[in-house]
XYZ file of C-alpha atoms in Angstrom:
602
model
C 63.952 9.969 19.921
C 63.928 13.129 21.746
C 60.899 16.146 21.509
C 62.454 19.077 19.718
C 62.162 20.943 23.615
C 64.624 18.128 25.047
C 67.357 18.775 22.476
C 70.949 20.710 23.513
C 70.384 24.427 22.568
C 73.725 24.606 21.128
C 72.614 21.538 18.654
C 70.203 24.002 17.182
C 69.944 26.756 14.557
C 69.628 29.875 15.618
C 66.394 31.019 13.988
C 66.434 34.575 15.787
C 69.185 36.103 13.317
C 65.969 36.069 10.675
C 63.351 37.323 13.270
C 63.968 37.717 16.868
C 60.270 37.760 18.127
C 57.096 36.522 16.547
C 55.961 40.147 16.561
C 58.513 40.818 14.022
C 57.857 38.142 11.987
C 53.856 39.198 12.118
C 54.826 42.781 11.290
C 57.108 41.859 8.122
C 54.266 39.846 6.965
C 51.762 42.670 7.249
C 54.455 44.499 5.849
C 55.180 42.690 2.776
C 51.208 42.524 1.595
C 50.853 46.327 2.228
C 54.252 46.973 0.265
C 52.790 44.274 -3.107
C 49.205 46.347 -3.035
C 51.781 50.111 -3.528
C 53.617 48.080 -6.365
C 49.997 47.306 -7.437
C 48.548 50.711 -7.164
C 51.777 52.733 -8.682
C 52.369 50.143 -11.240
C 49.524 48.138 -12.993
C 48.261 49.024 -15.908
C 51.032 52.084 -16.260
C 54.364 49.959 -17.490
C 54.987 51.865 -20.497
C 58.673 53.144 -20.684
C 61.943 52.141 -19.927
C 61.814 54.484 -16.979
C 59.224 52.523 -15.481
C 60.459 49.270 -16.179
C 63.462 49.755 -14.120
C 61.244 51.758 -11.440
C 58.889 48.887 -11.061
C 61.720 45.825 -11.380
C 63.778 47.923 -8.514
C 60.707 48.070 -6.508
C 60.099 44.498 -6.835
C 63.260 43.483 -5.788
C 63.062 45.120 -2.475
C 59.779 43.500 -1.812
C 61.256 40.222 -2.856
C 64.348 41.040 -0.461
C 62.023 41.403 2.046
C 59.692 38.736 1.548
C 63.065 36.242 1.546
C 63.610 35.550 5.487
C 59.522 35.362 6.310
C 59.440 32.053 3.745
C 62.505 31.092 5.137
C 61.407 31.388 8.747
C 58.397 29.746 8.347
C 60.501 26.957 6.228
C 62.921 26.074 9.038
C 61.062 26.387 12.106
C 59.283 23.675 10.036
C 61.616 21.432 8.696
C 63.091 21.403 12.926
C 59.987 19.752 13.577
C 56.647 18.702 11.679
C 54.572 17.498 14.330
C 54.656 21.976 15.202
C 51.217 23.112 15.613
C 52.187 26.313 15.687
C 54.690 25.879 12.747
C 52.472 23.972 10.376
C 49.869 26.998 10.777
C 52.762 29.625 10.698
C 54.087 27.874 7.196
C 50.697 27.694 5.593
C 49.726 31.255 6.467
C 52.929 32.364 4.453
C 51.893 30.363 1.576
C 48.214 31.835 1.018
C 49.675 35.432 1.882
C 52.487 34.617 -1.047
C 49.924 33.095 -3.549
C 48.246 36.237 -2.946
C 50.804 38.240 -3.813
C 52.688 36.527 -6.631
C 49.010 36.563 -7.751
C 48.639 40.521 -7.402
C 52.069 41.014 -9.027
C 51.718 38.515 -11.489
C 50.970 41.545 -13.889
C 54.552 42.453 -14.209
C 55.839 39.999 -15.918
C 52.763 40.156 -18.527
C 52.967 43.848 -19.030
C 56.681 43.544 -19.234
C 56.429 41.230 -22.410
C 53.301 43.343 -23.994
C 56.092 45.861 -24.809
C 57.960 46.479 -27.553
C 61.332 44.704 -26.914
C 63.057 47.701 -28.099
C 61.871 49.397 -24.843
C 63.200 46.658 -22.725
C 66.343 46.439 -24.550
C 66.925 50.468 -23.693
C 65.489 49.421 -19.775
C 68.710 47.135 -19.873
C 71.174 50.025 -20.719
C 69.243 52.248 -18.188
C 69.366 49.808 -14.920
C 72.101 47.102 -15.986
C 71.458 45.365 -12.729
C 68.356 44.127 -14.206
C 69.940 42.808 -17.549
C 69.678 38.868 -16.676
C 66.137 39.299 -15.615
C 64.824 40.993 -18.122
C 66.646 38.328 -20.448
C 64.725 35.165 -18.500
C 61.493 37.261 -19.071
C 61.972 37.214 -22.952
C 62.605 33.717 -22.781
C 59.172 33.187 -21.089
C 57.569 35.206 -24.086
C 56.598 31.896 -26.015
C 54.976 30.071 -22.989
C 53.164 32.982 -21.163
C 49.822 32.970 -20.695
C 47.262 35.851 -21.027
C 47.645 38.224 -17.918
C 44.552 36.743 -15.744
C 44.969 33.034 -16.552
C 48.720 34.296 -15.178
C 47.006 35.505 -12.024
C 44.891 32.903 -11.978
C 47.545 29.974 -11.801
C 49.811 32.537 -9.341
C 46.903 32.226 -6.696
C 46.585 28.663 -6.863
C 50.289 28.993 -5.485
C 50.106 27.177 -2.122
C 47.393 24.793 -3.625
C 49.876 23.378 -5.945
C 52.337 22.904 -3.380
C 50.019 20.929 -1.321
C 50.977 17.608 -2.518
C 54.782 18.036 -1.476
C 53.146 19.025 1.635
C 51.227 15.940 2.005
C 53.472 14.156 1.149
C 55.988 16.130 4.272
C 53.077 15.198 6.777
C 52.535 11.785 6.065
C 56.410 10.583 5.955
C 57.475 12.798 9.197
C 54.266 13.207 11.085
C 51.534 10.202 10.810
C 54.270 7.549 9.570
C 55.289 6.364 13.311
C 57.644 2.838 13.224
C 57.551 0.344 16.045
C 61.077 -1.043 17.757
C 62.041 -3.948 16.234
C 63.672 -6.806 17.189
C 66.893 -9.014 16.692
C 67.486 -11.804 18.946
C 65.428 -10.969 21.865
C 66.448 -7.444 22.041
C 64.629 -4.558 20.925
C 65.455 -1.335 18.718
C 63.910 1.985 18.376
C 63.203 2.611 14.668
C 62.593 6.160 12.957
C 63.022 7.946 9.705
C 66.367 9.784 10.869
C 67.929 6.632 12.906
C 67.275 4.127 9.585
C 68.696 6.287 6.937
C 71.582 8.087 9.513
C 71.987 4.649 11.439
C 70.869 1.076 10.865
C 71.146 1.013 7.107
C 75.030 1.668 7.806
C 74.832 -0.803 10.432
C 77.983 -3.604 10.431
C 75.971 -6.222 12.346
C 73.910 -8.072 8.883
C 70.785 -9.409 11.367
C 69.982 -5.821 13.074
C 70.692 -3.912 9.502
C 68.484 -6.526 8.077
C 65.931 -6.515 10.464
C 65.944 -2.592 10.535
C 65.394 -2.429 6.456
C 62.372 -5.211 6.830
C 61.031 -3.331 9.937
C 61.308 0.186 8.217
C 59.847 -0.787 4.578
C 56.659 -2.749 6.506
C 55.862 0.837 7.787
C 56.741 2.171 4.475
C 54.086 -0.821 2.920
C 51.499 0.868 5.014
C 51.440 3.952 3.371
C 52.326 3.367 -0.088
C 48.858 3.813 -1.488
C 48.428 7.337 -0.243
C 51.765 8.049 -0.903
C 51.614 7.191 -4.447
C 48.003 9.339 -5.200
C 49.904 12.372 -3.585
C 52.571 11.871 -5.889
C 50.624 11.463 -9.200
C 48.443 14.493 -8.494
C 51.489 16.372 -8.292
C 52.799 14.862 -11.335
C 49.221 16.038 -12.865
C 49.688 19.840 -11.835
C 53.220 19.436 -13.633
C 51.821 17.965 -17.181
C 48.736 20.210 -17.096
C 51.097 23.158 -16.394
C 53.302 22.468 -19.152
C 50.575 22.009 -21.500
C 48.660 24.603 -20.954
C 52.364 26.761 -22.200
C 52.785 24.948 -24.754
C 55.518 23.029 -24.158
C 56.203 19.895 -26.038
C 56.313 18.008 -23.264
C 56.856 17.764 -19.641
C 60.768 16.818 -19.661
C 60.855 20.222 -21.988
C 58.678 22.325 -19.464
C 60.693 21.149 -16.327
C 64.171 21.256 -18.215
C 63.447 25.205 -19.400
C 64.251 26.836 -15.836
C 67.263 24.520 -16.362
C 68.879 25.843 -19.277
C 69.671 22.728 -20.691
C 68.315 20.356 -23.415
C 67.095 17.455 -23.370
C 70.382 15.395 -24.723
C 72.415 16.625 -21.253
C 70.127 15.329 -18.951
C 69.604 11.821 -21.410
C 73.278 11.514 -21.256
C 73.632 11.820 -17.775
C 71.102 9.322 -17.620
C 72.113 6.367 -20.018
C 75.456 6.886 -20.042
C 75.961 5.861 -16.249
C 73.170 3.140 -16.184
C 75.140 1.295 -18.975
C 78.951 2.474 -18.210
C 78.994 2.547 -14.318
C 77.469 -0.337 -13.347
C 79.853 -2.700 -14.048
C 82.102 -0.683 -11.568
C 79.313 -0.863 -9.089
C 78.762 -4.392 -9.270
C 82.283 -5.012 -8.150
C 82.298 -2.785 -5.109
C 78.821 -4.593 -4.469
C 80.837 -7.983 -4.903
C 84.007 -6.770 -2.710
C 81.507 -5.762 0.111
C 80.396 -9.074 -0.168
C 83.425 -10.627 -0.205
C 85.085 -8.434 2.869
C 81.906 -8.758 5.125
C 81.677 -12.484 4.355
C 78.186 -12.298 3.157
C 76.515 -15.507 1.768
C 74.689 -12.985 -0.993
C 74.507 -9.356 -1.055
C 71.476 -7.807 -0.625
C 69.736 -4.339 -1.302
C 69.481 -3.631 2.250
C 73.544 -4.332 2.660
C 74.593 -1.789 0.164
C 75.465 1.176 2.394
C 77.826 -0.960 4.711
C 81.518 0.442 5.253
C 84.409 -1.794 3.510
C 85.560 -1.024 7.054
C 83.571 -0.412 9.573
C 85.607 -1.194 12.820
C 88.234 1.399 11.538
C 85.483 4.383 10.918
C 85.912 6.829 14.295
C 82.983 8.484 16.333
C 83.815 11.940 15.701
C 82.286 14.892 17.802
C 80.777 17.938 16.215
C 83.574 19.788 17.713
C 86.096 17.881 15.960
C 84.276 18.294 12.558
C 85.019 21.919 12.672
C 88.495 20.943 12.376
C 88.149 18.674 9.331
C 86.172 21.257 7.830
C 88.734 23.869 8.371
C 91.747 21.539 7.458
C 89.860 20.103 4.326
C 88.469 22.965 2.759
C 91.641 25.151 3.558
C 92.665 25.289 -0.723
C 89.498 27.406 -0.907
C 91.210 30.040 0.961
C 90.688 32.693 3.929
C 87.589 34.272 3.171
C 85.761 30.240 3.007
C 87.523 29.578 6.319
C 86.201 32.801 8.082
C 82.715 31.480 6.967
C 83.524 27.844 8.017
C 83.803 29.570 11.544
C 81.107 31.734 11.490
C 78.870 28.573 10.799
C 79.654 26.900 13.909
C 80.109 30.029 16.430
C 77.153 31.538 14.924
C 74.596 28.220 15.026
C 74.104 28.034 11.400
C 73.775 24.285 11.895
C 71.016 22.540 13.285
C 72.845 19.464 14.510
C 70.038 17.427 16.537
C 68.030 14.834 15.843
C 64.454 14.914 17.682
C 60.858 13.743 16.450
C 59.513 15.163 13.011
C 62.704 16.401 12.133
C 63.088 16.293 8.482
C 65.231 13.629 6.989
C 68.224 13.668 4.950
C 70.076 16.831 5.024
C 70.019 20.445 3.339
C 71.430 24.015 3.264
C 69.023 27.111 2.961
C 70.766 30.422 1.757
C 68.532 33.083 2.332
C 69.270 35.951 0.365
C 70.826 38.873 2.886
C 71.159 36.669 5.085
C 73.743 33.855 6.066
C 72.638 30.089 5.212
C 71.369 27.608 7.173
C 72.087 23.941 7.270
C 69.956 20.667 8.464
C 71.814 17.676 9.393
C 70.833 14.912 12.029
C 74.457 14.461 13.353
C 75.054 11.050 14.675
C 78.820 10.940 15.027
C 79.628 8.911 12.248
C 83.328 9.406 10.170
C 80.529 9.727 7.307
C 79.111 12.579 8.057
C 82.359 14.752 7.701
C 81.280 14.366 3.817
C 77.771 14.843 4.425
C 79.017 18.797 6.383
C 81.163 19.012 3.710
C 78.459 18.135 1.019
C 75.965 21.276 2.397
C 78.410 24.051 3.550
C 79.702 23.632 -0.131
C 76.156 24.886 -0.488
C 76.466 27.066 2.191
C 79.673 28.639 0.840
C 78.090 28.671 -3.204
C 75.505 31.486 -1.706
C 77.404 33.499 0.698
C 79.669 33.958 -2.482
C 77.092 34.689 -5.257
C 75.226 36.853 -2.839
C 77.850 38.783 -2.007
C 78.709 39.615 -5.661
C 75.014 39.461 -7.297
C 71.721 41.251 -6.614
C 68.769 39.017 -5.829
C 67.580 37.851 -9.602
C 70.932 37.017 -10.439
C 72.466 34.965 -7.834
C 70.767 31.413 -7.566
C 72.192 29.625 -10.897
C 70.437 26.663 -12.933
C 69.282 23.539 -10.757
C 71.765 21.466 -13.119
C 74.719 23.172 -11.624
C 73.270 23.943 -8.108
C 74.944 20.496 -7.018
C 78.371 20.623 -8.171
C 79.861 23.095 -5.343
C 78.479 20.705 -2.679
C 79.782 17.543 -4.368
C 83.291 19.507 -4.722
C 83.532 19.874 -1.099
C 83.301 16.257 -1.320
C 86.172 15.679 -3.098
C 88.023 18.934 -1.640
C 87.368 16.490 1.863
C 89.157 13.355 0.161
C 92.298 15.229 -1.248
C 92.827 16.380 1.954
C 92.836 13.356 4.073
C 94.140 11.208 1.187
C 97.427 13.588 0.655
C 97.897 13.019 4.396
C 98.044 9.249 5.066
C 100.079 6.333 3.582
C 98.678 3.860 5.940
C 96.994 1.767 3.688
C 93.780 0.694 5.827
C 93.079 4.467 6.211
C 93.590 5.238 2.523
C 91.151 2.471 1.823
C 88.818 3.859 4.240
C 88.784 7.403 2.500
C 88.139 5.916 -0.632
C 85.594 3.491 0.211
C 84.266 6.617 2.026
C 83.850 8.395 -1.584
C 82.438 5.435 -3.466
C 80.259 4.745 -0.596
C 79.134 8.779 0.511
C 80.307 10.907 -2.692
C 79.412 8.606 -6.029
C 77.415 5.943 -4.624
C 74.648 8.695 -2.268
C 75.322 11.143 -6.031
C 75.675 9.258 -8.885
C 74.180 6.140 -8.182
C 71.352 6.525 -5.671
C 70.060 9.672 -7.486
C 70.847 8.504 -10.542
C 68.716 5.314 -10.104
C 65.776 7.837 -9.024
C 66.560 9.899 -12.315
C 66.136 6.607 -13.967
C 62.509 5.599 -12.685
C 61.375 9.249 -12.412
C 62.307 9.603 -16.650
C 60.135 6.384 -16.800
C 57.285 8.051 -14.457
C 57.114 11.040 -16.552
C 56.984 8.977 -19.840
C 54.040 7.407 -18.924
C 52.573 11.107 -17.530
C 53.704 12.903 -21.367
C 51.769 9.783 -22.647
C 48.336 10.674 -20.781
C 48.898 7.967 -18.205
C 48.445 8.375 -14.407
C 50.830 6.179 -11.579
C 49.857 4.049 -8.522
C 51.887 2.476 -6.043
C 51.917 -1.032 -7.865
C 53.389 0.929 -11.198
C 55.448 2.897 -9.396
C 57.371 0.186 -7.411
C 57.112 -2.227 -10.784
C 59.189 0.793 -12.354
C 61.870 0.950 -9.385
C 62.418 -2.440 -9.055
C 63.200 -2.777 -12.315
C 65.397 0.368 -12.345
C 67.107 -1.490 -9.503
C 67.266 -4.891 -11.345
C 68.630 -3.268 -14.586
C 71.748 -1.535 -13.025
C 72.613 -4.335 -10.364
C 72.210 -7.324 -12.037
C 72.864 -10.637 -10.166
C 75.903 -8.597 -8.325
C 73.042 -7.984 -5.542
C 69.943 -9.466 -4.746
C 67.095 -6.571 -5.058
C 65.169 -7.878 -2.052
C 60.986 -6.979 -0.818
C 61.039 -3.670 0.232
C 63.545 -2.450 -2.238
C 60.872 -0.732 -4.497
C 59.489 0.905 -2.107
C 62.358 3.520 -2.292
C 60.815 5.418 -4.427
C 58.704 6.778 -1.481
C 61.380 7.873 0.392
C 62.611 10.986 -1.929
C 61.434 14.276 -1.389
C 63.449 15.549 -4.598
C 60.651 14.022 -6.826
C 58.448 16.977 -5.671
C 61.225 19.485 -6.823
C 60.962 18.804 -11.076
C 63.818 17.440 -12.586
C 66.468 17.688 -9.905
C 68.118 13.703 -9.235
C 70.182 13.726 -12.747
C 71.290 17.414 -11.258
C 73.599 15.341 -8.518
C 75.896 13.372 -11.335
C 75.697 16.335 -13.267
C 77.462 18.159 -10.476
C 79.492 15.747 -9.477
C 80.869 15.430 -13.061
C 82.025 19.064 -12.947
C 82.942 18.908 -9.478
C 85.143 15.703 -10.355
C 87.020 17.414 -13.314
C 87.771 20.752 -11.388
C 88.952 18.973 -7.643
C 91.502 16.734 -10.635
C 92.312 20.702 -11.923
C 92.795 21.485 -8.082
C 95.323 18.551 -7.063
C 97.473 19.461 -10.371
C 97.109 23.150 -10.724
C 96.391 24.923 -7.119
C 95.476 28.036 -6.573
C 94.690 29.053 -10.814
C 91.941 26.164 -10.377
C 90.991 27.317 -6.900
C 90.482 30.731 -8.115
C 88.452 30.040 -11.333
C 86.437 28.222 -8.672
C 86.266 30.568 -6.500
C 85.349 33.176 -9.399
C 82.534 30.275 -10.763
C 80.828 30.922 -7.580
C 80.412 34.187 -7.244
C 79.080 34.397 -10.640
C 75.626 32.662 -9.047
C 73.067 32.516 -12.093
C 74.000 35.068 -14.392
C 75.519 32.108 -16.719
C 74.092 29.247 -18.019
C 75.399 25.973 -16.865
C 77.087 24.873 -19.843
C 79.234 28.894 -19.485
C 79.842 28.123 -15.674
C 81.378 24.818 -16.375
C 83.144 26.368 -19.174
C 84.721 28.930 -16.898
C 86.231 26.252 -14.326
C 87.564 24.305 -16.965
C 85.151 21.487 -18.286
C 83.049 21.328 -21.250
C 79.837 19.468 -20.547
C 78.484 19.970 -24.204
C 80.442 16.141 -24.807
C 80.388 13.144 -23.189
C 83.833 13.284 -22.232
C 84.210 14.737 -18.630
C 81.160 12.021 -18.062
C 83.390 9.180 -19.273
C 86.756 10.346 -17.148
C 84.368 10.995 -13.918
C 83.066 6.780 -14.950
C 86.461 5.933 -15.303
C 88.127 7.599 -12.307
C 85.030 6.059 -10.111
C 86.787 2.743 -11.678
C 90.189 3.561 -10.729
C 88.875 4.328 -7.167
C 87.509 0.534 -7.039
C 90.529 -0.559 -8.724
C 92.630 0.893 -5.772
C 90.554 -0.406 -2.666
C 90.621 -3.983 -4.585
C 94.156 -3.364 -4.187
C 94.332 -2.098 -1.285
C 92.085 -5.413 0.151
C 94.444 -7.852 -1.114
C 97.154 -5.987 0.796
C 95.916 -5.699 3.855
C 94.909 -9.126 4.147
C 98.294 -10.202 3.107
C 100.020 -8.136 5.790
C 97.296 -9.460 8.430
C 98.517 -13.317 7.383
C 101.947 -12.108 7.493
């Protein structure tokens, strides 16, 4: 694994379209805290009209504008690599300067609901712009705190995020895996090359090997891992009782705009319903690879994997640009701009963070992590983000900064419809049945089985985790992987043999730092599965309510931005079609099996 120095330049983001220097970076910072102490000075204690409620949300938004690419900065340069002295130190200075200042503004939001709502309700005529905020203020009104316990929690900021952190430093930087070996020879063995490589590896001894080599390592660190976790899990109840929330699931679910039956539904309905779909792509994998039993570590296999091409990055600019080409000229101009421009940090070098993700600063373009290592695979993985990617250079473009990042439960389904935009594409272009079954093994394999099964399962355990948190409890490593194995158990029956190591998943999620946010995938991809079907039948009135979905960003809730594209996620139903149409997909490459083996005995 290379040093983040030894890596191609042109496999990197370029980090210098949010600061060009360090010196500018410093000076926005210095910037920033002298701009929050004016807001201070002119504002606090002095909120008292509608006049001044638009004067002091308008200045507030320019700070926040401003204080947008510093966090991000100090984010990314991050997330490229862990083991950064320099960035480690850069990223925690922005936190303390940020707790400082969300604690020194904090008194906005407190003097904003001390007034009569009449006045805010005339502050909404006044400065329109500032309707939707003002709106998720009065929904605070029955959880807020007095003004200094407010301030109070606000400084704590950066100490509350410090378990996510620990968690960052012990997975990317202390964690360090030995080669391992497979018949005399050796491997080298990291995060990035498990989950981007061996775990999709065709030869069964080295994938094997790989997942018993990697979860040893994982073993190792379980019992830290876990006490990180449960203190965060701590903040989260205390937090929510302290507002007077119910409970946890309703604290965490309240930025979501949903209730508690959509994200149960999501839940049960796919542990019971999909499964038995699961269980036979678990059993044709079997069958196809000739496996004596099917293990957890052979899940992510390809039906096919001596038909899947080594593709360039180069040549995934072209299935981006012939894949997402329904979503019209504007989306393809960006497509471009992400490539010529280095919006995507392609290379994979030592405490790199795993996984993949888009950032979309606000006023600026987005920026996407990926570890590319040539696989056909990763076409859907591009796809997935710069659906993200193209989400926020929409809804910034049409909405001012408070109104353009909609609910978590939606944030997923414009990356997920890339997805399927990706498989329409190459599936309207082939009859030649081996690559047909390809592409859709590719979207059981990549779109439903990475979306609605993997983070499904980690919805699953994390409901049970919280359960026992509502309940007073605390977690430990032997609870938590007691609870994942039997998450695991549950959904794949005797289709697939949950082997050691297995639990032990649980440690390898990041998203569990991030509230409720695995259900968020399947409730994405439910919506994103009902409007690419609208797509294929309708064109371009689909692609434009789409398109129009987008740039709405968060001024809806999720249940009106579904609504808008086409699906109503208040019933069960689009959750059943999505279940079934995963089904038909199976269905198909069953088919599709028997017929290629039939033409190769022919």
């Amino acid at each position: 694994m290379l040093k983040r120095s030894e890596v191609k330049l042109e496999e990197t983001w370029d980090l210098s379209h949010l600061f060009e220097t360090e010196q500018a970076f410093e000076e926005a910072m210095k910037n920033v805290l002298k701009v929050s102490n004016q807001i201070e000075e002119e504002f606090k204690g002095k909120i008292d009209s509608a006049k001044k409620v638009t004067l002091v949300l308008t200045a507030y938004q320019n700070l926040y504008e401003k204080m947008v690419p510093i966090s991000t900065y100090a984010s990314l340069s991050l997330s490229e690599d862990q083991t950064n002295d320099e960035a480690q130190m850069r990223s925690a200075k922005v936190g303390q300067n940020y707790s400082k200042v969300r604690a020194q503004l904090s008194f906005i939001t407190s003097e904003l609901l001390q007034l009569n709502e009449d006045v805010l309700m005339e502050a909404k005529k006044l400065a329109p712009q500032f309707e939707h905020y003002i709106d998720d203020v009065l929904r605070q009104k029955p959880y807020q705190l007095h003004p200094e316990a407010e301030k109070a929690l606000a400084a704590f900021g950066s100490t509350f995020d410090g378990p996510y952190e620990l968690y960052n430093t012990t997975k990317l930087v202390d964690m360090k895996f030995d080669n391992f070996e497979v018949n005399g020879e050796s491997y080298p063995l990291s995060y990035n090359s498990f989950e981007g490589d061996w775990e999709l590896e065709s030869d069964t001894a080295i994938r094997r090997a790989a997942f018993e080599a990697f979860s040893t390592k994982l073993r190792d660190y379980q019992h830290t891992t876990a006490k990180t976790y449960d203190n965060h899990l701590k903040i989260e109840k205390t937090d929510a009782d302290l507002r007077g929330f119910d409970s946890v699931f309703d604290a965490l679910l309240f930025d979501q705009k949903v209730d508690r039956e959509l994200y149960n539904r999501q839940i049960d309905l796919i542990t019971t319903e999909l499964a038995p779909h699961m269980r036979r792509y678990a059993k044709l994998l079997q069958k196809v690879h000739g496996l004596e039993k099917m293990t957890f570590a052979d899940l992510k296999i390809s039906l096919d994997p001596t038909y899947e091409p080594k593709i360039s990055i180069e040549e995934s600019r072209q299935y981006m640009l012939d894949g997402l080409a329904v979503m019209g000229e504007d989306y393809q101009n960006m497509l471009n701009r992400a490539f010529d421009e280095r919006w995507i940090d392609f290379a994979q070098n030592q405490g790199k963070s795993t996984g993949a993700f888009c950032s979309s600063p606000y006023g600026y373009h987005p920026y996407i992590l990926i570890s590319w290592t040539s696989r056909m695979n990763e076409v859907f993985v591009l796809a997935h983000e710069l659906g993200h990617a193209g989400h926020f250079y929409l809804a910034h473009g049409e909405q001012n900064i408070f109104n353009s990042r909609p609910s978590l439960y939606f944030i997923e389904a414009p990356s997920t419809m890339n997805e399927m935009l990706m498989a329409n594409h190459l599936l309207a272009n082939s009859n030649d049945p081996r690559f047909k079954r390809w592409v859709i093994s590719t979207i059981i394999a990549r779109t439903y089985y990475h979306n609605f099964v993997t983070h499904l399962l980690e919805a699953a355990y994390q409901r049970k985790v919280y359960e026992i948190i509502d309940e007073g409890g605390s977690v430990n490593a032997s609870i938590l992987n007691q609870i994942k194995r039997n998450v695991l158990e549950d959904f794949w029956g005797d289709a697939v043999e949950i082997t050691e190591g297995a639990e032990l998943t649980w440690m390898r999620q990041p998203h569990y730092y991030m509230g409720l946010y695995p259900y968020t995938y399947s409730a994405g991809l439910t919506i994103a599965t009902q409007v690419s079907q609208r797509i294929l039948q309708e064109g371009e009135t689909a692609v434009q309510d789409w398109i129009n979905v987008l740039k709405t960003g968060g001024t809806k809730t999720p249940v009106e931005l579904a609504k808008m594209a086409g699906v109503d996620i208040t019933t069960d139903q689009p959750l059943k079609d999505t279940i079934a149409f995963i089904g038909s997909l199976i269905d198909q490459l069953e088919q599709l099996t028997n017929e290629i083996v039939e033409e190769t005995k022919a």
